[in-house]
mmCIF file of C-alpha atoms in Angstrom:
data_model
loop_
_atom_site.group_PDB
_atom_site.id
_atom_site.type_symbol
_atom_site.label_atom_id
_atom_site.label_comp_id
_atom_site.label_asym_id
_atom_site.label_seq_id
_atom_site.Cartn_x
_atom_site.Cartn_y
_atom_site.Cartn_z
ATOM 1 C CA MET A 17 0.115 0.017 0.087
ATOM 2 C CA PRO A 18 1.637 3.375 -1.135
ATOM 3 C CA SER A 19 2.362 5.974 1.497
ATOM 4 C CA ASN A 20 1.152 9.542 1.162
ATOM 5 C CA ALA A 21 4.012 10.581 3.491
ATOM 6 C CA PRO A 22 6.691 12.908 1.716
ATOM 7 C CA PRO A 23 9.972 11.250 1.185
ATOM 8 C CA LEU A 24 12.716 11.768 3.713
ATOM 9 C CA PRO A 25 15.257 14.438 2.809
ATOM 10 C CA ARG A 26 18.473 13.063 1.365
ATOM 11 C CA TYR A 27 21.920 14.344 0.131
ATOM 12 C CA ALA A 28 22.265 14.131 -3.475
ATOM 13 C CA LEU A 29 23.509 10.885 -4.893
ATOM 14 C CA ILE A 30 27.286 12.433 -5.644
ATOM 15 C CA GLN A 31 27.374 13.553 -2.074
ATOM 16 C CA ARG A 32 26.315 10.100 -0.822
ATOM 17 C CA LEU A 33 28.721 8.370 -3.057
ATOM 18 C CA LEU A 34 31.571 10.686 -2.044
ATOM 19 C CA HIS A 35 30.810 10.058 1.734
ATOM 20 C CA TRP A 36 30.945 6.318 1.446
ATOM 21 C CA LEU A 37 33.961 6.386 -0.884
ATOM 22 C CA ILE A 38 35.962 8.598 1.443
ATOM 23 C CA ALA A 39 34.981 6.775 4.426
ATOM 24 C CA ALA A 40 36.399 3.493 3.081
ATOM 25 C CA ILE A 41 39.574 5.201 1.789
ATOM 26 C CA VAL A 42 39.845 6.770 5.363
ATOM 27 C CA LEU A 43 39.714 3.411 7.271
ATOM 28 C CA LEU A 44 42.270 2.143 4.925
ATOM 29 C CA ALA A 45 44.602 4.944 5.307
ATOM 30 C CA LEU A 46 44.168 4.734 9.143
ATOM 31 C CA ALA A 47 44.923 1.184 9.016
ATOM 32 C CA THR A 48 47.994 1.506 6.766
ATOM 33 C CA GLY A 49 49.132 4.693 8.701
ATOM 34 C CA GLY A 50 48.621 2.677 12.159
ATOM 35 C CA THR A 51 50.679 -0.084 10.716
ATOM 36 C CA ILE A 52 53.461 2.191 9.745
ATOM 37 C CA GLY A 53 53.307 4.116 13.032
ATOM 38 C CA TYR A 54 53.181 0.697 15.139
ATOM 39 C CA LEU A 55 55.934 -1.158 13.489
ATOM 40 C CA GLY A 56 57.982 1.624 12.109
ATOM 41 C CA PHE A 57 60.330 1.320 9.023
ATOM 42 C CA ASP A 58 62.483 -1.210 10.571
ATOM 43 C CA GLY A 59 59.562 -3.436 11.728
ATOM 44 C CA LEU A 60 57.718 -3.285 8.417
ATOM 45 C CA ARG A 61 61.028 -4.557 6.666
ATOM 46 C CA ALA A 62 61.442 -7.194 9.213
ATOM 47 C CA GLU A 63 57.699 -8.313 8.952
ATOM 48 C CA PHE A 64 57.030 -7.682 5.183
ATOM 49 C CA GLY A 65 60.458 -7.234 3.512
ATOM 50 C CA ALA A 66 61.592 -4.390 1.215
ATOM 51 C CA ALA A 67 58.700 -4.890 -1.272
ATOM 52 C CA GLY A 68 55.979 -5.100 1.348
ATOM 53 C CA THR A 69 57.454 -2.009 3.079
ATOM 54 C CA ASP A 70 57.443 -0.040 -0.205
ATOM 55 C CA PHE A 71 54.037 -1.201 -0.986
ATOM 56 C CA THR A 72 52.711 -0.141 2.390
ATOM 57 C CA TYR A 73 54.104 3.410 2.227
ATOM 58 C CA THR A 74 53.222 3.833 -1.446
ATOM 59 C CA THR A 75 49.643 2.630 -0.589
ATOM 60 C CA HIS A 76 49.269 4.976 2.336
ATOM 61 C CA LYS A 77 50.646 7.847 0.450
ATOM 62 C CA THR A 78 48.209 6.982 -2.554
ATOM 63 C CA LEU A 79 45.360 6.873 0.002
ATOM 64 C CA GLY A 80 46.195 10.249 1.385
ATOM 65 C CA VAL A 81 46.407 11.919 -2.185
ATOM 66 C CA LEU A 82 42.887 10.428 -2.957
ATOM 67 C CA ILE A 83 41.387 11.488 0.139
ATOM 68 C CA LEU A 84 42.484 15.167 -0.614
ATOM 69 C CA GLY A 85 41.129 15.006 -4.005
ATOM 70 C CA LEU A 86 37.798 13.453 -3.078
ATOM 71 C CA MET A 87 37.385 16.038 -0.141
ATOM 72 C CA VAL A 88 37.965 18.804 -2.623
ATOM 73 C CA LEU A 89 35.230 17.418 -4.727
ATOM 74 C CA ARG A 90 33.076 16.872 -1.552
ATOM 75 C CA VAL A 91 33.507 20.537 -0.572
ATOM 76 C CA ALA A 92 32.488 21.734 -3.945
ATOM 77 C CA ALA A 93 29.355 19.398 -3.898
ATOM 78 C CA ARG A 94 28.468 20.482 -0.477
ATOM 79 C CA LEU A 95 28.778 24.288 -1.386
ATOM 80 C CA GLY A 96 26.811 23.528 -4.857
ATOM 81 C CA LEU A 97 24.239 21.220 -3.671
ATOM 82 C CA GLY A 98 23.836 22.280 0.059
ATOM 83 C CA LYS A 99 22.555 19.851 2.536
ATOM 84 C CA PRO A 100 19.084 18.451 3.288
ATOM 85 C CA GLY A 101 17.068 19.535 6.280
ATOM 86 C CA TYR A 102 15.971 17.089 8.934
ATOM 87 C CA ALA A 103 12.747 15.071 8.979
ATOM 88 C CA VAL A 104 12.597 15.630 12.553
ATOM 89 C CA PRO A 105 14.312 18.606 13.943
ATOM 90 C CA LEU A 106 17.451 17.902 16.192
ATOM 91 C CA PRO A 107 17.417 19.031 19.684
ATOM 92 C CA ALA A 108 19.859 22.109 19.903
ATOM 93 C CA PRO A 109 22.766 19.953 21.641
ATOM 94 C CA GLN A 110 22.554 17.241 19.137
ATOM 95 C CA ARG A 111 22.575 19.789 16.197
ATOM 96 C CA ILE A 112 25.703 21.549 17.790
ATOM 97 C CA ALA A 113 27.417 18.225 18.273
ATOM 98 C CA SER A 114 26.566 16.989 14.824
ATOM 99 C CA ARG A 115 27.770 20.337 13.253
ATOM 100 C CA ALA A 116 30.941 20.436 15.349
ATOM 101 C CA VAL A 117 31.862 16.605 14.074
ATOM 102 C CA HIS A 118 31.129 17.291 10.526
ATOM 103 C CA ASP A 119 33.072 20.431 10.439
ATOM 104 C CA LEU A 120 35.962 18.928 12.043
ATOM 105 C CA PHE A 121 35.724 15.982 9.683
ATOM 106 C CA TYR A 122 36.025 18.288 6.536
ATOM 107 C CA VAL A 123 38.742 20.457 7.996
ATOM 108 C CA LEU A 124 40.944 17.623 9.390
ATOM 109 C CA LEU A 125 40.355 15.471 6.149
ATOM 110 C CA LEU A 126 41.665 18.258 4.153
ATOM 111 C CA VAL A 127 44.463 19.174 6.572
ATOM 112 C CA MET A 128 45.822 15.669 7.268
ATOM 113 C CA PRO A 129 46.771 14.732 3.803
ATOM 114 C CA VAL A 130 48.423 18.129 3.012
ATOM 115 C CA LEU A 131 50.563 17.521 6.262
ATOM 116 C CA GLY A 132 51.507 14.080 5.238
ATOM 117 C CA TRP A 133 52.540 15.313 1.818
ATOM 118 C CA LEU A 134 54.586 17.927 3.165
ATOM 119 C CA ALA A 135 56.056 15.866 6.002
ATOM 120 C CA THR A 136 57.067 13.245 3.335
ATOM 121 C CA ALA A 137 58.496 15.723 1.022
ATOM 122 C CA SER A 138 60.495 17.577 3.725
ATOM 123 C CA GLY A 139 61.593 14.311 5.024
ATOM 124 C CA GLY A 140 63.235 13.657 1.608
ATOM 125 C CA TYR A 141 61.062 10.913 0.571
ATOM 126 C CA PRO A 142 58.921 10.623 -2.588
ATOM 127 C CA VAL A 143 55.094 11.387 -2.547
ATOM 128 C CA HIS A 144 53.188 8.928 -4.768
ATOM 129 C CA LEU A 145 49.731 8.523 -6.285
ATOM 130 C CA PHE A 146 50.032 4.854 -7.187
ATOM 131 C CA THR A 147 53.220 4.451 -9.246
ATOM 132 C CA ILE A 148 53.378 8.444 -10.220
ATOM 133 C CA GLU A 149 55.699 10.428 -8.225
ATOM 134 C CA LEU A 150 54.141 13.737 -7.457
ATOM 135 C CA PRO A 151 56.233 16.967 -6.960
ATOM 136 C CA GLY A 152 57.305 17.311 -3.201
ATOM 137 C CA LEU A 153 56.380 21.143 -2.795
ATOM 138 C CA ILE A 154 58.713 21.766 -0.141
ATOM 139 C CA ASP A 155 62.404 21.560 0.379
ATOM 140 C CA ARG A 156 64.151 18.820 2.542
ATOM 141 C CA ASN A 157 64.062 19.849 6.210
ATOM 142 C CA ARG A 158 64.258 17.094 8.707
ATOM 143 C CA GLU A 159 63.244 19.098 11.788
ATOM 144 C CA LEU A 160 60.070 20.270 9.947
ATOM 145 C CA SER A 161 59.388 16.654 8.693
ATOM 146 C CA ASP A 162 59.284 15.337 12.149
ATOM 147 C CA THR A 163 57.108 18.204 13.486
ATOM 148 C CA LEU A 164 54.721 17.689 10.471
ATOM 149 C CA PHE A 165 54.514 13.843 10.967
ATOM 150 C CA PHE A 166 53.710 14.390 14.717
ATOM 151 C CA TRP A 167 50.763 16.560 13.702
ATOM 152 C CA HIS A 168 49.904 14.180 11.112
ATOM 153 C CA ARG A 169 49.801 11.337 13.629
ATOM 154 C CA VAL A 170 47.814 13.618 15.998
ATOM 155 C CA ILE A 171 45.205 14.410 13.592
ATOM 156 C CA GLY A 172 45.076 10.676 12.536
ATOM 157 C CA ILE A 173 44.147 9.789 16.284
ATOM 158 C CA THR A 174 41.652 12.696 16.163
ATOM 159 C CA ILE A 175 39.866 11.367 13.053
ATOM 160 C CA ALA A 176 39.816 7.975 14.558
ATOM 161 C CA GLY A 177 38.029 9.378 17.457
ATOM 162 C CA LEU A 178 35.594 11.377 15.395
ATOM 163 C CA ILE A 179 34.716 8.226 13.491
ATOM 164 C CA VAL A 180 33.601 6.520 16.656
ATOM 165 C CA LEU A 181 31.637 9.607 17.737
ATOM 166 C CA HIS A 182 29.897 9.737 14.207
ATOM 167 C CA VAL A 183 29.118 5.989 14.010
ATOM 168 C CA ALA A 184 27.747 5.992 17.542
ATOM 169 C CA GLY A 185 25.628 9.123 16.668
ATOM 170 C CA ALA A 186 24.329 7.447 13.513
ATOM 171 C CA LEU A 187 23.493 4.363 15.376
ATOM 172 C CA TYR A 188 21.986 6.342 18.012
ATOM 173 C CA HIS A 189 19.498 7.929 15.158
ATOM 174 C CA TRP A 190 18.999 4.610 13.596
ATOM 175 C CA TRP A 191 18.267 2.427 16.559
ATOM 176 C CA VAL A 192 17.046 4.719 19.107
ATOM 177 C CA ARG A 193 15.430 7.970 17.745
ATOM 178 C CA ARG A 194 14.383 6.200 14.361
ATOM 179 C CA ASP A 195 14.180 9.799 12.996
ATOM 180 C CA GLY A 196 15.333 9.215 9.410
ATOM 181 C CA VAL A 197 18.785 10.768 9.916
ATOM 182 C CA MET A 198 20.549 7.592 8.477
ATOM 183 C CA ARG A 199 18.552 7.829 5.153
ATOM 184 C CA ARG A 200 19.874 11.236 4.519
ATOM 185 C CA MET A 201 23.476 9.641 3.789
ATOM 186 C CA SER A 202 22.093 6.097 2.964
ATOM 187 C CA LEU A 203 23.013 4.493 -0.504
ATOM 188 C CA LEU A 204 20.097 2.244 -0.255
ATOM 189 C CA ARG A 205 16.401 3.384 -0.569
#
């Protein structure tokens, strides 16, 4: 039996596709970055050999460059297409928390790959997009590289925390409030 209720507000398909694609790539980038951070270069070499180490670093760098490019597209889509309203208005604290988490995601997912790119280049290492070596954009400077890598790690940990908050909020809206918020970004009907 068809419903006369208006359809729930949703993001445009391109926005939903970008959201889920970026989410998957960010999880992979955090996993490879966490592996690099935990094992270090020598630990990677001992565990995976030279080829595995190179593959891990190249994969992590490629994921970072992809995140940066996709986030630029996502910001453009957001500016051009806006965002849908809520089917059920959110209480002020939830609205403020949601806005803060989303805004931090946008900023950090733009800043983190830039820091990684600059840290890598200033450390004298190549920046890769798959097998293509990209320009370093900055001169070699070991101290600067160490500082940039430190902030790259801090932002990675912050993004991991934001993911936990974001998923918890999504599950709360889906299972507790049942207010249609999950449909806004769902790829499914």
